[in-house]
C-alpha atoms as a printed R data frame, in Angstrom:
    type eleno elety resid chain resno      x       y       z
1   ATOM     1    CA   UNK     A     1 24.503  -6.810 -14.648
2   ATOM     2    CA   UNK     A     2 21.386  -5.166 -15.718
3   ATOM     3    CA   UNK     A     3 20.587  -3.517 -12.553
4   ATOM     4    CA   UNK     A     4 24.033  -1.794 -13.035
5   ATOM     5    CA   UNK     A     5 23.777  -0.355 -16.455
6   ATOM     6    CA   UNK     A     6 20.759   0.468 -15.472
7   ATOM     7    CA   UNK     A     7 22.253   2.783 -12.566
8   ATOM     8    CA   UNK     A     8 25.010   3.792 -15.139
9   ATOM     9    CA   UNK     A     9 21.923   5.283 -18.039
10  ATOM    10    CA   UNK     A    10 20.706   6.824 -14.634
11  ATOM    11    CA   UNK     A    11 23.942   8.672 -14.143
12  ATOM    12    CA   UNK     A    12 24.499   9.663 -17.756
13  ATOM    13    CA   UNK     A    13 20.600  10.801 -17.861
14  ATOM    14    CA   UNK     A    14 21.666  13.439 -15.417
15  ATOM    15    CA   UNK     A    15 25.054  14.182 -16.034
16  ATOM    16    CA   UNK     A    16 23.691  15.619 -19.612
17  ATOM    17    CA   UNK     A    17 23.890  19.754 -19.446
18  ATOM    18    CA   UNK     A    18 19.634  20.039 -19.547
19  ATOM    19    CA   UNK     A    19 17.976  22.239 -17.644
20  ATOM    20    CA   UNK     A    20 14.970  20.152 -17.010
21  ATOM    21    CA   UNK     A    21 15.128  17.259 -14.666
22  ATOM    22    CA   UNK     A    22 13.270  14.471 -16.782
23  ATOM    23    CA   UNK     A    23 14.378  11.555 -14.469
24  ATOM    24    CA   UNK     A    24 12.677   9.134 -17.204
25  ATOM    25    CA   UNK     A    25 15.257   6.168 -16.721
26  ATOM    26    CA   UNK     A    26 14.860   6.615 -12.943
27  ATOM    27    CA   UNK     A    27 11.285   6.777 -12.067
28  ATOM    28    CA   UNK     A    28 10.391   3.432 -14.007
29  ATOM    29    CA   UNK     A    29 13.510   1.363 -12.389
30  ATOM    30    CA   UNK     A    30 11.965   2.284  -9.069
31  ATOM    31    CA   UNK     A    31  8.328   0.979  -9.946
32  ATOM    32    CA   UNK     A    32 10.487  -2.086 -11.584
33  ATOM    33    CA   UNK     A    33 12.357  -2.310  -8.700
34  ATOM    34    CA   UNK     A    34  9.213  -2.073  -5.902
35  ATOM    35    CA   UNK     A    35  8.323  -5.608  -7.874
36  ATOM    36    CA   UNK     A    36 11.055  -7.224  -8.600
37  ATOM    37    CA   UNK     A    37 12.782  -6.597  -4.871
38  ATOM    38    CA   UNK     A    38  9.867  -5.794  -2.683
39  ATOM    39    CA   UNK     A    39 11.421  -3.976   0.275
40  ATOM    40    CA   UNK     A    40 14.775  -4.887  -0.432
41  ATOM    41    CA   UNK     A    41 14.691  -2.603  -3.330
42  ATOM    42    CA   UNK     A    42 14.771   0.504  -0.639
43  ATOM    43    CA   UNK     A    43 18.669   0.437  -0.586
44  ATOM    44    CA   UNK     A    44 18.929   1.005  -4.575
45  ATOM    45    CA   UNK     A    45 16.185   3.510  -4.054
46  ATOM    46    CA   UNK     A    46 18.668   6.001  -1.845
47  ATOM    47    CA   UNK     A    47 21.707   4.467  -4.058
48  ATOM    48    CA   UNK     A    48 19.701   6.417  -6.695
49  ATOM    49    CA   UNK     A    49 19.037   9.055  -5.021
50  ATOM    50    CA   UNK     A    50 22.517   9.747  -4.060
51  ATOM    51    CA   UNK     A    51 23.657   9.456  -8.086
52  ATOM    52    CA   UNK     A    52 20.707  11.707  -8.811
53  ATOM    53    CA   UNK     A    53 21.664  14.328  -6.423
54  ATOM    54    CA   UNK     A    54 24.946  14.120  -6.675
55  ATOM    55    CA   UNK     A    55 26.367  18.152  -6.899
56  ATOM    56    CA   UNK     A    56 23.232  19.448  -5.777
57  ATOM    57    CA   UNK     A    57 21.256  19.593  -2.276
58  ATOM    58    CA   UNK     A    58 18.352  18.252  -3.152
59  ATOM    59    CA   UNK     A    59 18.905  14.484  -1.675
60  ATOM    60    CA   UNK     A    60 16.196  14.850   1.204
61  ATOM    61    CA   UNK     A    61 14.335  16.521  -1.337
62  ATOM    62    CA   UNK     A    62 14.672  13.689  -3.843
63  ATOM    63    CA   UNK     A    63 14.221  11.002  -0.825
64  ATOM    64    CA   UNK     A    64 11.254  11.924   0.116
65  ATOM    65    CA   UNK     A    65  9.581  12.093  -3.459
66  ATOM    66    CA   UNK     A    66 11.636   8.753  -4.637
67  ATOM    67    CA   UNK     A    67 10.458   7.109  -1.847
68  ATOM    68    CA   UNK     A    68  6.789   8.115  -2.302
69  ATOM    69    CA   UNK     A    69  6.941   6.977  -5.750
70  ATOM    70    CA   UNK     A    70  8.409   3.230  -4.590
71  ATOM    71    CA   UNK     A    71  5.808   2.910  -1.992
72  ATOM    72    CA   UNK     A    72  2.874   3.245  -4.070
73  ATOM    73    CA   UNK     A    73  4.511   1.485  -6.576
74  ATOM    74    CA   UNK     A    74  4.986  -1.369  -4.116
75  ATOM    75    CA   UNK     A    75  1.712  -1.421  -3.143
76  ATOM    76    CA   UNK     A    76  0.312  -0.719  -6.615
77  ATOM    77    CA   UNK     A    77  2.521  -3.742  -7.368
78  ATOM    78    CA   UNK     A    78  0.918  -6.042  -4.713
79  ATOM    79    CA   UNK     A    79 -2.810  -5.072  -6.008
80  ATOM    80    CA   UNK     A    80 -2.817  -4.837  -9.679
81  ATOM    81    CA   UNK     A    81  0.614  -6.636 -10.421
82  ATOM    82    CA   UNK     A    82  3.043  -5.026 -12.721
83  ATOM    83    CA   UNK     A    83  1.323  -6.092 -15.603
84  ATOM    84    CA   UNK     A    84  1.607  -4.414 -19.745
85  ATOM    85    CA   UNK     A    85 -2.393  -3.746 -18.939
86  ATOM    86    CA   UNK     A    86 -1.345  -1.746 -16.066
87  ATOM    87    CA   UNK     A    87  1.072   0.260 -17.686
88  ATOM    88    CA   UNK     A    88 -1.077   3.612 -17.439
89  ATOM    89    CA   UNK     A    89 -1.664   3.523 -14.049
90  ATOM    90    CA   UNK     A    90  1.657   3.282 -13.008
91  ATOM    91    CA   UNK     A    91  3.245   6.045 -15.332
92  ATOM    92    CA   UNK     A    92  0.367   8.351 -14.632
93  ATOM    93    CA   UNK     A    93  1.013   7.775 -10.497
94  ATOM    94    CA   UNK     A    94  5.015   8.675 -11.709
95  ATOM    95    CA   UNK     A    95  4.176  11.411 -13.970
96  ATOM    96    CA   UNK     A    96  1.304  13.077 -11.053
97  ATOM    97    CA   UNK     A    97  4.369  12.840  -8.184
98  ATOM    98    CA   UNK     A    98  7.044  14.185 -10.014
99  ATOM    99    CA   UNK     A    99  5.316  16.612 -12.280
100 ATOM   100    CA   UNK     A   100  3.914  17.843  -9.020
101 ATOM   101    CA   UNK     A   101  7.385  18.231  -7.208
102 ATOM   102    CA   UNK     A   102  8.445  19.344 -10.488
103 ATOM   103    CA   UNK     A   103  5.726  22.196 -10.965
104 ATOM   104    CA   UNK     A   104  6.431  23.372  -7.216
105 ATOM   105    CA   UNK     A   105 10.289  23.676  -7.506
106 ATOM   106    CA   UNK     A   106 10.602  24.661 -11.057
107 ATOM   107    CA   UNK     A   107  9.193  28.360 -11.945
108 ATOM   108    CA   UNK     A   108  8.277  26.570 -15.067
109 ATOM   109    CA   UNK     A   109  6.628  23.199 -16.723
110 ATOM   110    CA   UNK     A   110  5.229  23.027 -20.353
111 ATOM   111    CA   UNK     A   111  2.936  21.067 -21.541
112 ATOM   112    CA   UNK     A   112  5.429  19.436 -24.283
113 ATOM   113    CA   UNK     A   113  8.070  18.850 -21.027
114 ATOM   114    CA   UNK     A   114  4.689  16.872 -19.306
115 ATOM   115    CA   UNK     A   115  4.232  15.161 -22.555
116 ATOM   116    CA   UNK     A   116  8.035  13.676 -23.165
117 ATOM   117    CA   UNK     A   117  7.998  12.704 -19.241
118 ATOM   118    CA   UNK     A   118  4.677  10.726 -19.471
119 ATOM   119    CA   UNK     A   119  5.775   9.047 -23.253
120 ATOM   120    CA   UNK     A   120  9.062   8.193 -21.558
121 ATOM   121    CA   UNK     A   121  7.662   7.004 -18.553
122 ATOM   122    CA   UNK     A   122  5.258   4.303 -20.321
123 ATOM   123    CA   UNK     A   123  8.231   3.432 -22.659
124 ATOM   124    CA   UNK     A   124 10.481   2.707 -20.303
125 ATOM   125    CA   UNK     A   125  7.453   1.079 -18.220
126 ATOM   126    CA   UNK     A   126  6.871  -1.256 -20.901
127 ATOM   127    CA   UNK     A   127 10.823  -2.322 -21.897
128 ATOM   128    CA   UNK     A   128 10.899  -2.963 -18.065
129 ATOM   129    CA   UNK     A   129  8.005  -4.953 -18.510
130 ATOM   130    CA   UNK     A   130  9.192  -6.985 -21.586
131 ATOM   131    CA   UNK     A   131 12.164  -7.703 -19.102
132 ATOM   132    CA   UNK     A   132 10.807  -8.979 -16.612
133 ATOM   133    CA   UNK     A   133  8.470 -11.170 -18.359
134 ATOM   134    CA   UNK     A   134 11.409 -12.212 -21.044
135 ATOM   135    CA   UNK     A   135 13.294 -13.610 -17.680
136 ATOM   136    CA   UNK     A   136 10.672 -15.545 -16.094
């Protein structure tokens, strides 16, 4: 049940008319999901990706990125654990992908847009977090 509301906040994230692509409920379910799942957490990665993309032709685009981003999660995952200590590391690995796909796309990125995307990602890092821990 979580993992779909999850996918619905995902949807509604961006279905909202902005014209910057934030992707802050996104990028932490996939580091969530490289720990929780392992592997296995590849087919909500292009479920995702699908959602994300969903009027626009950006999906291999997206993939490729999304994919990135789950991989070194996973193995981020398997070395440090997905721990509240950890928290930097793993928003700063989101926010260095993305803002970097994001900077070569985009003909522009503030420093304010960098700011909300890294706050985001280590708040949404850390509910995650409190979520996982809360069920074990």
């Amino acid at each position: 049940m979580f993992n779909f509301f999850i996918l619905i906040f995902i949807f509604l994230e961006n279905s909202l008319v902005v014209t910057f692509p934030y992707n802050i409920i996104a990028l932490p379910y996939l580091t969530y999901l490289a720990y929780k799942r392992g592997k296995n957490g590849i087919f909500e990665v292009i479920l995702i990706c699908i959602i994300i993309s969903k009027d626009k032709n950006i999906l291999v685009e997206l993939g490729i990125v999304f994919v990135i981003i789950f991989v070194v999660s996973y193995f981020l995952s398997k070395v440090l654990g997905y721990e509240k200590i950890n928290i930097i590391y793993y928003s700063l690995i989101q926010f260095i992908i993305y803002g970097t796909y994001l900077y070569i796309k985009l003909p522009y990125f503030y420093l304010y847009q960098g700011v909300i995307m890294f706050g985001g990602y280590l708040l949404l890092n850390y509910s995650f977090i409190k979520k996982l821990r809360k069920n074990i």
